PDB file of C-alpha atoms in Angstrom:
ATOM      1  CA  MET A   1      -5.104 -34.521 -36.088  1.00 66.00           C
ATOM      2  CA  GLU A   2      -3.004 -31.651 -34.723  1.00 81.00           C
ATOM      3  CA  THR A   3      -5.941 -29.282 -35.095  1.00 83.00           C
ATOM      4  CA  LYS A   4      -8.119 -31.590 -33.006  1.00 83.00           C
ATOM      5  CA  VAL A   5      -5.527 -31.790 -30.217  1.00 80.00           C
ATOM      6  CA  LEU A   6      -5.016 -28.040 -30.280  1.00 80.00           C
ATOM      7  CA  GLY A   7      -8.775 -27.489 -30.161  1.00 82.00           C
ATOM      8  CA  ARG A   8      -9.151 -29.788 -27.160  1.00 80.00           C
ATOM      9  CA  ALA A   9      -6.251 -28.108 -25.369  1.00 81.00           C
ATOM     10  CA  MET A  10      -7.785 -24.683 -25.962  1.00 81.00           C
ATOM     11  CA  ALA A  11     -11.170 -25.927 -24.746  1.00 79.00           C
ATOM     12  CA  GLY A  12      -9.498 -27.312 -21.614  1.00 77.00           C
ATOM     13  CA  VAL A  13      -7.757 -24.011 -20.933  1.00 76.00           C
ATOM     14  CA  ALA A  14     -11.064 -22.151 -21.425  1.00 76.00           C
ATOM     15  CA  VAL A  15     -12.819 -24.455 -18.940  1.00 73.00           C
ATOM     16  CA  VAL A  16     -10.074 -23.949 -16.341  1.00 67.00           C
ATOM     17  CA  LEU A  17     -10.112 -20.158 -16.806  1.00 70.00           C
ATOM     18  CA  ALA A  18     -13.902 -20.109 -16.508  1.00 70.00           C
ATOM     19  CA  GLY A  19     -13.774 -22.342 -13.439  1.00 69.00           C
ATOM     20  CA  ILE A  20     -11.253 -20.243 -11.518  1.00 70.00           C
ATOM     21  CA  GLN A  21     -13.515 -17.220 -11.933  1.00 74.00           C
ATOM     22  CA  LEU A  22     -15.794 -18.913  -9.390  1.00 66.00           C
ATOM     23  CA  VAL A  23     -13.091 -19.050  -6.696  1.00 70.00           C
ATOM     24  CA  PRO A  24     -13.836 -16.195  -4.277  1.00 73.00           C
ATOM     25  CA  VAL A  25     -11.233 -13.664  -3.173  1.00 78.00           C
ATOM     26  CA  ASP A  26     -11.629 -11.393  -0.162  1.00 76.00           C
ATOM     27  CA  ARG A  27     -11.540  -7.766  -1.317  1.00 75.00           C
ATOM     28  CA  ALA A  28     -12.852  -6.377   1.955  1.00 80.00           C
ATOM     29  CA  ASN A  29     -11.798  -3.037   3.313  1.00 81.00           C
ATOM     30  CA  PRO A  30     -12.090  -3.536   7.084  1.00 83.00           C
ATOM     31  CA  PRO A  31     -12.925  -0.474   9.167  1.00 77.00           C
ATOM     32  CA  ALA A  32     -10.011   1.697  10.247  1.00 70.00           C
ATOM     33  CA  ASP A  33      -9.275   2.137  13.961  1.00 68.00           C
ATOM     34  CA  GLY A  34     -10.235   5.782  13.607  1.00 62.00           C
ATOM     35  CA  PRO A  35      -9.964   8.471  11.006  1.00 53.00           C
ATOM     36  CA  MET A  36      -6.603   8.486   9.295  1.00 59.00           C
ATOM     37  CA  ALA A  37      -4.918  11.835   9.622  1.00 67.00           C
ATOM     38  CA  LEU A  38      -2.694  12.007   6.594  1.00 80.00           C
ATOM     39  CA  PRO A  39      -0.195  14.809   6.693  1.00 87.00           C
ATOM     40  CA  ALA A  40      -1.328  18.015   5.083  1.00 85.00           C
ATOM     41  CA  GLY A  41       0.050  19.193   1.796  1.00 91.00           C
ATOM     42  CA  GLU A  42       2.342  17.402  -0.589  1.00 95.00           C
ATOM     43  CA  ALA A  43       3.276  14.492   1.713  1.00 95.00           C
ATOM     44  CA  GLY A  44      -0.390  13.596   2.210  1.00 94.00           C
ATOM     45  CA  ARG A  45      -1.098  13.822  -1.509  1.00 94.00           C
ATOM     46  CA  ILE A  46       1.834  11.543  -2.290  1.00 95.00           C
ATOM     47  CA  LEU A  47       0.849   8.989   0.363  1.00 94.00           C
ATOM     48  CA  GLU A  48      -2.723   8.954  -0.957  1.00 91.00           C
ATOM     49  CA  ALA A  49      -1.635   8.454  -4.573  1.00 91.00           C
ATOM     50  CA  ALA A  50       1.227   6.026  -4.073  1.00 93.00           C
ATOM     51  CA  CYS A  51       0.673   4.117  -0.833  1.00 93.00           C
ATOM     52  CA  MET A  52      -2.898   3.825   0.388  1.00 92.00           C
ATOM     53  CA  ASP A  53      -4.193   1.205  -2.053  1.00 91.00           C
ATOM     54  CA  CYS A  54      -1.852  -1.394  -0.564  1.00 92.00           C
ATOM     55  CA  HIS A  55      -1.113   0.053   2.872  1.00 94.00           C
ATOM     56  CA  SER A  56      -4.567   0.875   4.264  1.00 93.00           C
ATOM     57  CA  HIS A  57      -8.121  -0.356   4.528  1.00 91.00           C
ATOM     58  CA  GLU A  58      -9.068   2.220   1.907  1.00 90.00           C
ATOM     59  CA  THR A  59      -8.030   0.127  -1.073  1.00 92.00           C
ATOM     60  CA  VAL A  60      -9.640   1.093  -4.356  1.00 92.00           C
ATOM     61  CA  TRP A  61     -10.090  -2.259  -6.085  1.00 91.00           C
ATOM     62  CA  PRO A  62      -9.862  -1.905  -9.894  1.00 90.00           C
ATOM     63  CA  TRP A  63     -12.197  -3.822 -12.212  1.00 92.00           C
ATOM     64  CA  TYR A  64      -9.561  -6.457 -12.915  1.00 90.00           C
ATOM     65  CA  ALA A  65      -9.533  -7.347  -9.206  1.00 88.00           C
ATOM     66  CA  ARG A  66     -12.620  -9.410 -10.058  1.00 90.00           C
ATOM     67  CA  VAL A  67     -10.982 -11.419 -12.843  1.00 91.00           C
ATOM     68  CA  ALA A  68      -8.749 -14.436 -12.235  1.00 90.00           C
ATOM     69  CA  PRO A  69      -5.819 -14.794 -12.184  1.00 89.00           C
ATOM     70  CA  ALA A  70      -5.314 -11.046 -11.540  1.00 87.00           C
ATOM     71  CA  LYS A  71      -7.686 -11.126  -8.556  1.00 91.00           C
ATOM     72  CA  PHE A  72      -5.465 -13.648  -6.761  1.00 91.00           C
ATOM     73  CA  LEU A  73      -2.324 -11.611  -7.379  1.00 88.00           C
ATOM     74  CA  LEU A  74      -3.918  -8.326  -6.291  1.00 90.00           C
ATOM     75  CA  ALA A  75      -5.486  -9.742  -3.138  1.00 91.00           C
ATOM     76  CA  ASN A  76      -2.151 -11.269  -2.153  1.00 90.00           C
ATOM     77  CA  HIS A  77      -0.303  -8.024  -2.904  1.00 89.00           C
ATOM     78  CA  VAL A  78      -2.724  -5.941  -0.784  1.00 93.00           C
ATOM     79  CA  ASN A  79      -2.668  -8.445   2.083  1.00 93.00           C
ATOM     80  CA  GLU A  80       1.149  -8.409   2.127  1.00 93.00           C
ATOM     81  CA  GLY A  81       1.181  -4.612   1.970  1.00 94.00           C
ATOM     82  CA  ARG A  82      -1.259  -4.287   4.854  1.00 93.00           C
ATOM     83  CA  ARG A  83       0.764  -6.767   6.935  1.00 94.00           C
ATOM     84  CA  ALA A  84       3.976  -4.812   6.344  1.00 94.00           C
ATOM     85  CA  LEU A  85       2.487  -1.348   6.954  1.00 93.00           C
ATOM     86  CA  ASN A  86      -1.136  -0.408   7.476  1.00 92.00           C
ATOM     87  CA  PHE A  87      -1.975   3.242   7.942  1.00 91.00           C
ATOM     88  CA  SER A  88      -5.536   2.258   8.948  1.00 91.00           C
ATOM     89  CA  THR A  89      -4.221   0.601  12.100  1.00 90.00           C
ATOM     90  CA  TRP A  90      -1.475   3.142  12.767  1.00 88.00           C
ATOM     91  CA  GLY A  91      -3.076   4.302  16.021  1.00 85.00           C
ATOM     92  CA  GLN A  92      -2.845   0.776  17.469  1.00 86.00           C
ATOM     93  CA  ARG A  93       0.952   0.838  17.289  1.00 87.00           C
ATOM     94  CA  THR A  94       3.177   1.946  20.130  1.00 90.00           C
ATOM     95  CA  PRO A  95       5.352   5.007  19.492  1.00 92.00           C
ATOM     96  CA  ASP A  96       8.380   2.680  19.265  1.00 93.00           C
ATOM     97  CA  ARG A  97       6.657   0.590  16.589  1.00 93.00           C
ATOM     98  CA  GLN A  98       5.560   3.720  14.720  1.00 92.00           C
ATOM     99  CA  ASP A  99       9.153   4.936  14.823  1.00 94.00           C
ATOM    100  CA  HIS A 100      10.370   1.639  13.387  1.00 95.00           C
ATOM    101  CA  LYS A 101       7.792   1.746  10.585  1.00 95.00           C
ATOM    102  CA  LEU A 102       8.743   5.342   9.771  1.00 95.00           C
ATOM    103  CA  GLU A 103      12.389   4.247   9.604  1.00 96.00           C
ATOM    104  CA  GLU A 104      11.366   1.496   7.160  1.00 96.00           C
ATOM    105  CA  ILE A 105       9.435   4.024   5.073  1.00 96.00           C
ATOM    106  CA  VAL A 106      12.584   6.124   4.761  1.00 97.00           C
ATOM    107  CA  GLU A 107      14.647   3.091   3.727  1.00 97.00           C
ATOM    108  CA  MET A 108      12.119   1.766   1.213  1.00 96.00           C
ATOM    109  CA  VAL A 109      11.380   5.132  -0.384  1.00 96.00           C
ATOM    110  CA  GLU A 110      15.047   6.181  -0.594  1.00 96.00           C
ATOM    111  CA  SER A 111      16.057   2.854  -2.126  1.00 95.00           C
ATOM    112  CA  GLY A 112      13.238   2.987  -4.671  1.00 93.00           C
ATOM    113  CA  GLU A 113      11.730  -0.290  -3.421  1.00 94.00           C
ATOM    114  CA  MET A 114       8.430   1.484  -2.792  1.00 93.00           C
ATOM    115  CA  PRO A 115       6.148   1.927  -4.480  1.00 91.00           C
ATOM    116  CA  GLU A 116       6.711  -1.359  -6.267  1.00 89.00           C
ATOM    117  CA  GLY A 117       7.134  -1.355 -10.018  1.00 88.00           C
ATOM    118  CA  SER A 118       4.307  -3.866 -10.416  1.00 84.00           C
ATOM    119  CA  TYR A 119       1.979  -1.262  -8.872  1.00 86.00           C
ATOM    120  CA  THR A 120       3.276   1.797 -10.694  1.00 88.00           C
ATOM    121  CA  TRP A 121       3.056  -0.031 -14.024  1.00 87.00           C
ATOM    122  CA  MET A 122      -0.748   0.005 -13.741  1.00 83.00           C
ATOM    123  CA  HIS A 123      -0.903   3.206 -11.637  1.00 86.00           C
ATOM    124  CA  PRO A 124       1.342   5.821 -13.243  1.00 90.00           C
ATOM    125  CA  GLU A 125       0.123   8.441 -10.746  1.00 87.00           C
ATOM    126  CA  ALA A 126       2.036   6.497  -8.083  1.00 89.00           C
ATOM    127  CA  ARG A 127       5.400   6.854  -9.823  1.00 94.00           C
ATOM    128  CA  LEU A 128       7.485   9.064  -7.585  1.00 96.00           C
ATOM    129  CA  THR A 129       9.883  11.713  -8.764  1.00 96.00           C
ATOM    130  CA  ASP A 130      13.085  12.289  -6.821  1.00 96.00           C
ATOM    131  CA  ALA A 131      11.484  15.414  -5.344  1.00 97.00           C
ATOM    132  CA  GLU A 132       8.419  13.450  -4.184  1.00 97.00           C
ATOM    133  CA  ARG A 133      10.650  10.793  -2.646  1.00 97.00           C
ATOM    134  CA  GLN A 134      12.441  13.550  -0.769  1.00 97.00           C
ATOM    135  CA  VAL A 135       9.128  14.970   0.504  1.00 97.00           C
ATOM    136  CA  LEU A 136       8.149  11.547   1.910  1.00 96.00           C
ATOM    137  CA  VAL A 137      11.558  11.018   3.475  1.00 97.00           C
ATOM    138  CA  GLU A 138      11.487  14.451   5.112  1.00 97.00           C
ATOM    139  CA  TRP A 139       7.948  13.824   6.402  1.00 96.00           C
ATOM    140  CA  ALA A 140       8.881  10.418   7.863  1.00 95.00           C
ATOM    141  CA  GLU A 141      12.046  11.796   9.465  1.00 96.00           C
ATOM    142  CA  ALA A 142      10.091  14.720  10.964  1.00 95.00           C
ATOM    143  CA  GLU A 143       7.556  12.244  12.378  1.00 93.00           C
ATOM    144  CA  ARG A 144      10.371  10.163  13.853  1.00 94.00           C
ATOM    145  CA  ALA A 145      11.775  13.298  15.500  1.00 95.00           C
ATOM    146  CA  ARG A 146       8.309  14.162  16.866  1.00 92.00           C
ATOM    147  CA  LEU A 147       8.024  10.670  18.379  1.00 90.00           C
ATOM    148  CA  GLN A 148      11.338  11.206  20.193  1.00 89.00           C
ATOM    149  CA  LEU A 149      10.067  14.274  22.068  1.00 67.00           C
ATOM    150  CA  PRO A 150       9.799  14.033  25.866  1.00 66.00           C
ATOM    151  CA  ALA A 151       6.534  12.467  27.035  1.00 58.00           C
ATOM    152  CA  ASP A 152       5.076  15.773  28.272  1.00 54.00           C
ATOM    153  CA  THR A 153       5.333  17.313  24.778  1.00 50.00           C
ATOM    154  CA  VAL A 154       4.141  14.358  22.690  1.00 48.00           C
ATOM    155  CA  GLY A 155       0.888  15.333  21.074  1.00 51.00           C
ATOM    156  CA  ALA A 156       1.673  19.032  21.282  1.00 48.00           C
ATOM    157  CA  PRO A 157       1.587  20.634  17.851  1.00 48.00           C
ATOM    158  CA  ALA A 158       5.004  20.871  16.258  1.00 43.00           C
ATOM    159  CA  ALA A 159       5.953  23.950  14.302  1.00 40.00           C
ATOM    160  CA  ASP A 160       6.653  22.385  10.894  1.00 39.00           C
ATOM    161  CA  THR A 161       5.367  18.826  11.228  1.00 39.00           C
ATOM    162  CA  ALA A 162       2.080  17.335  10.085  1.00 40.00           C
ATOM    163  CA  ALA A 163       0.227  14.828  12.253  1.00 40.00           C
ATOM    164  CA  ALA A 164       1.224  11.187  11.972  1.00 41.00           C
ATOM    165  CA  PRO A 165      -1.193   8.914  10.125  1.00 43.00           C
ATOM    166  CA  GLY A 166      -3.916   7.890  12.537  1.00 41.00           C
ATOM    167  CA  ALA A 167      -2.894  10.468  15.164  1.00 38.00           C
ATOM    168  CA  ASP A 168      -5.488  12.814  16.557  1.00 32.00           C
TER     169      ASP A 168
END
């Protein structure tokens, strides 16, 4: 009797798992507002490896993004990441808003909140060393300083600073 109940329960679970595969999930990568200008060098490499999948419209969706329930979790994670910070729409932000986002980058990277452990577990290349964290913090702080320049010098090349994401 127990075997029959267990068999029916397993069949029910299989039907539910098969059924949720049919529920669509949006994995679109909308167009960016212009070419993203990641900083040159190490900061750009780190941003590309550790941030862009969740914080841009250049998400590389892994194979398991097509399999429920992982597809629901991943789509939600990317949507939340893009809402919090989206380098693909960076150019649409005012300098004040860019400054605020850069300040948040510093806080999140220094505290170790970003990149999230749930992401680095499946993407070991996104695990940041203390030195890489420091590179990102220094880049974000340099960008914040560049944004504070007088209006007539904004956009002029800075000596040691790379262009902000999305800046021309």
